Coordinates of C-alpha atoms in Angstrom, one line a residue:
M9 CA 41.9 27.2 -16.1
P10 CA 38.4 27.6 -17.8
E11 CA 38.3 24.5 -20.0
P12 CA 39.2 25.6 -23.9
D13 CA 36.1 24.9 -26.2
G14 CA 38.0 23.3 -29.0
D15 CA 36.8 21.2 -31.4
A16 CA 36.9 17.9 -29.5
K17 CA 33.7 18.2 -27.9
N18 CA 30.3 16.5 -28.9
F19 CA 27.4 17.5 -28.2
Y20 CA 25.1 14.5 -30.0
A21 CA 22.7 17.5 -31.9
D22 CA 21.6 14.7 -33.9
V23 CA 20.3 12.2 -31.1
P24 CA 16.6 13.6 -29.4
P25 CA 17.1 13.6 -25.9
P26 CA 15.1 10.7 -24.0
S27 CA 10.9 11.1 -23.0
Q28 CA 10.7 11.6 -19.6
E29 CA 6.8 10.4 -19.2
F30 CA 6.6 8.5 -16.4
F31 CA 5.5 5.3 -16.4
L32 CA 2.5 5.5 -13.3
K33 CA -0.8 6.2 -14.6
G34 CA -2.4 9.7 -13.6
S35 CA 1.4 10.6 -12.2
G36 CA 2.8 12.9 -15.7
S37 CA 2.3 16.1 -13.6
L38 CA 3.9 16.1 -10.4
D39 CA 7.0 17.2 -8.9
W40 CA 10.1 15.1 -9.4
G41 CA 10.4 14.6 -5.3
M42 CA 6.8 13.1 -5.5
S43 CA 7.6 11.2 -8.8
N44 CA 10.9 9.6 -6.9
R45 CA 9.1 8.6 -4.1
L46 CA 6.6 7.1 -6.2
A47 CA 8.9 4.8 -8.3
R48 CA 10.2 3.8 -4.5
V49 CA 7.0 1.8 -4.0
F50 CA 6.4 0.9 -7.3
R51 CA 8.7 -0.8 -9.5
P52 CA 9.4 1.1 -12.1
D53 CA 10.0 -2.2 -14.1
T54 CA 6.8 -3.9 -13.6
G55 CA 4.8 -0.6 -12.1
R56 CA 3.3 -2.6 -9.9
T57 CA 4.2 -3.3 -5.9
V58 CA 3.5 -5.8 -2.9
M59 CA 3.3 -3.8 0.0
L60 CA 3.1 -5.7 3.7
A61 CA 0.6 -3.9 5.5
I62 CA 1.5 -4.3 9.5
D63 CA -0.4 -0.9 10.7
H64 CA -3.8 -2.7 12.3
G65 CA -2.2 -2.5 15.6
Y66 CA -3.2 1.7 15.1
F67 CA -6.8 0.4 16.3
Q68 CA -6.9 -2.5 17.3
G69 CA -3.6 -3.4 18.9
P70 CA -1.7 -6.4 19.0
T71 CA -3.0 -8.3 16.3
T72 CA -2.2 -11.8 15.4
G73 CA 0.7 -12.5 14.2
L74 CA 2.1 -8.4 15.4
E75 CA 2.8 -9.6 18.7
R76 CA 6.4 -9.2 18.1
V77 CA 6.7 -7.1 15.1
D78 CA 10.6 -7.3 15.9
L79 CA 11.1 -11.4 15.3
S80 CA 7.6 -11.8 12.8
I81 CA 8.1 -9.1 10.8
L82 CA 11.4 -8.0 10.3
P83 CA 13.0 -11.1 8.6
L84 CA 10.1 -10.3 5.7
V85 CA 10.6 -6.3 5.3
P86 CA 13.2 -6.5 2.7
L87 CA 11.3 -8.9 0.5
S88 CA 8.3 -6.4 0.5
D89 CA 8.8 -3.2 -2.1
A90 CA 7.1 -1.3 0.7
L91 CA 6.2 -1.4 4.2
M92 CA 3.0 -0.1 5.6
C93 CA 3.3 1.1 9.2
T94 CA 3.0 2.9 11.9
R95 CA 5.2 6.1 13.1
G96 CA 5.8 4.3 16.4
I97 CA 6.5 0.9 15.2
L98 CA 8.9 2.9 12.1
R99 CA 11.0 4.6 15.0
S100 CA 10.6 1.5 18.1
T101 CA 11.5 -1.3 15.9
V102 CA 12.1 -0.6 12.3
P103 CA 15.7 -0.5 11.3
P104 CA 17.4 3.0 10.3
S105 CA 19.4 0.6 8.1
S106 CA 16.3 -1.0 6.1
R107 CA 16.3 -0.2 2.7
T108 CA 12.5 -0.7 2.2
P109 CA 10.7 1.8 1.6
V110 CA 7.5 3.0 4.3
V111 CA 4.0 3.9 3.4
L112 CA 3.0 5.6 6.9
R113 CA -0.3 5.7 8.5
A114 CA -1.2 9.4 8.6
S115 CA -4.4 9.0 9.9
G116 CA -6.2 7.7 13.4
G117 CA -8.0 7.9 16.8
P118 CA -10.5 5.7 17.8
S119 CA -10.2 2.1 18.7
I120 CA -12.5 -0.7 18.3
L121 CA -14.7 0.1 21.0
K122 CA -15.5 3.3 19.6
E123 CA -16.8 4.4 16.0
L124 CA -14.1 3.7 13.6
S125 CA -15.0 6.8 10.8
D126 CA -14.1 9.3 13.6
E127 CA -10.4 9.9 12.3
Q128 CA -8.2 12.4 12.2
I129 CA -4.6 13.1 10.9
A130 CA -2.5 11.8 13.1
V131 CA 0.9 12.5 12.2
D132 CA 2.2 15.6 11.1
I133 CA 3.7 16.4 7.7
E134 CA 7.1 17.2 8.9
D135 CA 7.9 14.2 10.9
A136 CA 6.5 12.2 8.2
A137 CA 9.3 13.6 6.1
R138 CA 12.1 13.2 9.0
L139 CA 10.9 9.7 8.9
N140 CA 12.1 10.0 5.2
V141 CA 8.7 8.0 4.2
A142 CA 7.9 7.3 0.2
A143 CA 4.1 8.1 1.5
V144 CA 1.4 8.3 3.7
A145 CA -2.1 6.8 3.7
V146 CA -5.1 7.9 5.1
Q147 CA -8.5 6.7 6.1
V148 CA -11.6 7.5 3.8
F149 CA -15.1 6.7 5.3
I150 CA -17.0 7.7 2.1
G151 CA -20.8 6.5 3.4
G152 CA -19.8 6.2 6.7
E153 CA -20.7 8.7 9.7
H154 CA -17.8 10.8 9.7
E155 CA -17.4 10.9 5.9
T156 CA -16.8 14.3 5.5
Q157 CA -14.3 14.9 8.4
S158 CA -12.3 11.9 6.5
V159 CA -12.4 13.3 3.3
H160 CA -11.0 16.7 4.6
N161 CA -8.4 14.7 6.7
M162 CA -7.6 13.5 3.2
T163 CA -7.3 16.3 1.3
R164 CA -5.8 19.0 3.9
L165 CA -2.7 15.7 3.7
V166 CA -3.0 15.8 -0.2
D167 CA -2.2 20.2 0.3
L168 CA 0.5 19.4 2.7
G169 CA 2.0 16.2 1.1
L170 CA 2.4 18.6 -2.3
R171 CA 4.3 21.2 -0.8
Y172 CA 6.4 18.8 1.2
G173 CA 6.2 16.1 -2.3
I174 CA 5.1 12.9 -0.3
P175 CA 2.4 10.8 -2.2
V176 CA -0.7 10.3 -0.1
M177 CA -2.5 7.3 -0.6
G178 CA -6.2 7.6 -0.1
V179 CA -7.4 4.4 1.9
T180 CA -11.4 3.3 0.8
V181 CA -13.2 1.4 3.9
V182 CA -16.5 -0.8 3.6
G183 CA -18.4 -0.7 7.1
K184 CA -21.0 -3.2 8.0
Q185 CA -23.8 -0.8 6.7
L186 CA -22.5 -0.3 3.1
T187 CA -22.1 -3.1 0.5
R188 CA -18.9 -3.9 -0.3
D189 CA -19.7 -4.4 -4.6
A190 CA -18.0 -2.4 -7.7
K191 CA -20.5 0.3 -7.5
Y192 CA -19.4 1.4 -4.1
L193 CA -15.5 1.1 -4.7
R194 CA -15.8 3.1 -8.1
L195 CA -17.5 5.9 -6.1
A196 CA -15.3 5.8 -2.9
C197 CA -12.0 5.5 -5.1
R198 CA -13.1 7.9 -7.5
I199 CA -14.0 10.5 -4.7
C200 CA -10.2 9.9 -3.5
A201 CA -8.5 10.3 -7.3
E202 CA -10.8 13.5 -7.8
L203 CA -9.8 15.0 -4.3
G204 CA -5.6 14.9 -4.9
A205 CA -5.0 11.4 -4.1
Q206 CA -1.7 10.1 -5.5
F207 CA -2.8 6.8 -5.1
V208 CA -5.7 4.4 -3.9
K209 CA -6.3 1.4 -1.6
T210 CA -9.3 -0.4 -1.8
Y211 CA -10.7 -4.1 -1.5
Y212 CA -10.9 -6.8 -4.7
V213 CA -14.9 -7.6 -5.9
D214 CA -15.4 -10.4 -8.0
E215 CA -18.2 -8.7 -10.4
G216 CA -16.6 -5.8 -12.0
F217 CA -13.3 -5.0 -10.2
D218 CA -12.2 -4.0 -13.8
S219 CA -14.1 -1.1 -13.8
V220 CA -13.0 0.2 -10.5
T221 CA -9.4 0.4 -11.9
A222 CA -10.8 1.7 -15.4
S223 CA -12.8 4.4 -13.5
C224 CA -9.8 5.2 -11.3
P225 CA -7.4 8.1 -13.2
V226 CA -4.5 7.0 -10.8
P227 CA -3.1 3.5 -9.7
I228 CA -5.2 1.0 -7.3
V229 CA -3.3 -1.1 -4.9
M230 CA -5.4 -4.0 -3.6
A231 CA -6.1 -4.4 0.4
G232 CA -5.5 -8.4 1.4
G233 CA -8.2 -8.5 3.7
K234 CA -9.2 -10.6 6.1
K235 CA -6.4 -14.1 6.0
L236 CA -7.9 -16.5 3.2
P237 CA -7.0 -20.0 2.7
E238 CA -3.5 -19.3 0.6
L239 CA -4.6 -20.9 -3.2
D240 CA -7.8 -18.3 -2.2
A241 CA -5.6 -15.3 -1.5
L242 CA -3.0 -15.4 -4.3
T243 CA -5.8 -16.0 -6.8
M244 CA -7.4 -12.7 -5.4
A245 CA -4.4 -11.1 -6.1
H246 CA -3.8 -12.9 -9.9
R247 CA -7.3 -11.4 -10.5
A248 CA -6.9 -8.2 -9.4
V249 CA -3.1 -6.9 -11.1
S250 CA -5.2 -8.8 -14.3
E251 CA -7.9 -6.6 -13.8
G252 CA -5.9 -3.6 -13.5
A253 CA -4.4 -3.4 -9.9
A254 CA -1.3 -1.5 -9.5
G255 CA -0.3 -4.0 -7.0
V256 CA -1.4 -5.5 -3.5
D257 CA -0.9 -4.3 0.4
M258 CA -1.6 -7.8 2.1
G259 CA -1.0 -8.0 6.0
R260 CA -3.0 -11.2 7.3
N261 CA -2.3 -13.1 4.2
I262 CA 1.5 -12.9 4.7
F263 CA 2.2 -12.6 8.6
Q264 CA -0.6 -15.0 9.6
S265 CA 0.3 -17.7 7.0
D266 CA 2.1 -21.1 8.7
N267 CA 5.3 -19.7 6.0
P268 CA 4.9 -16.2 6.0
A269 CA 8.6 -15.3 3.9
G270 CA 7.2 -18.2 1.2
M271 CA 3.7 -16.4 1.1
M272 CA 5.7 -13.2 0.3
R273 CA 7.8 -14.9 -2.7
A274 CA 4.6 -16.4 -3.4
V275 CA 2.7 -12.8 -3.9
I276 CA 5.6 -11.1 -5.4
A277 CA 5.8 -14.2 -8.3
V278 CA 2.0 -13.6 -8.9
V279 CA 2.0 -9.8 -8.8
H280 CA 5.2 -9.2 -10.6
E281 CA 6.3 -11.9 -12.4
G282 CA 2.6 -13.3 -13.6
K283 CA 3.4 -16.5 -12.6
T284 CA -0.7 -18.1 -11.9
P285 CA -1.8 -18.6 -8.4
E286 CA -1.2 -22.4 -9.0
E287 CA 2.7 -22.1 -10.2
A288 CA 2.9 -19.3 -6.6
L289 CA 1.2 -21.8 -4.4
E290 CA 4.6 -23.7 -4.8
I291 CA 6.6 -21.4 -4.2
Y292 CA 4.8 -21.3 -1.4
R293 CA 5.2 -25.2 -0.1
A294 CA 8.5 -24.8 -1.8
S295 CA 10.2 -22.9 0.8
E296 CA 11.8 -24.3 3.9
E297 CA 11.2 -21.3 6.3
M298 CA 7.9 -22.4 7.5
R299 CA 6.7 -21.8 11.2
P300 CA 4.8 -24.0 13.5
A301 CA 1.3 -24.1 12.8
R302 CA -0.8 -22.4 15.3
A303 CA -4.5 -21.4 16.7
R304 CA -5.7 -18.1 15.0
R305 CA -8.0 -15.9 16.5
E306 CA -10.0 -13.8 13.5
A307 CA -9.2 -10.3 14.0
P308 CA -12.0 -8.1 14.8
V309 CA -14.0 -6.8 12.1
G310 CA -14.3 -3.1 11.5
Q311 CA -14.7 -0.8 9.2
R312 CA -10.9 -0.6 8.4
S313 CA -9.4 -1.2 5.0
T314 CA -6.2 -2.7 6.5
G315 CA -4.4 -5.7 4.8

């Protein structure tokens, strides 16, 4: 029976509906599904993210600390806001019961033995949708030998991502022949944003990083880069978010630490809780989940922006 239209209903005609403005800059005109995916990568309460990058093997093989992802990384996954990985690792190693959203590496091709900028799209967007990923990541080699090809990789993914509601993270790269400074990063990040990337991953620089974030109309996530002493890595993360970054994507500074879980908690404290680097270092030291110190090999230096 239909419900009678009596006088007991209350339509709250005197209460205006809430504003639905989205919390991330440059994201106000996106479709609901894409916004929902971005809200899985970035915490709505802080507008920031702590991503765990473990995609290094897609061009340099079993990186130190990633020899056994099942042993070294899976305990860290629940601590992170998002996991950046390849579909091979996702399907073979990450349990489908994981609640951590995935940012999927979607470009690849050459190894460290070849010209690194000669990448292609390496994942079909329908497979990304099957994997229920929150975003896809593509390398962009501004100033590299295959600059135009890498930019076209990104724009093709952006078109496909708009069709399927999957955001694209443009990953800027600095090679040996390019200067890692604010001028270059402003150029690279702005190009990624202008051509449709919904967020951008880039390096931190000591001078002018605030101009990089200010001139980019979409969120910037800081790449962790090479392994640093813990206090230095926490200081870099603190400065990056203080100067406008919407979070960090760290890999080696997490999984190559003597205390990966403690370092993850320390980075989270900096990014989401506003702790100073010194306060976060105490969180790192207080953790009991220490692993034995071991000699480390420095990862090969290339043109890739990996955490």
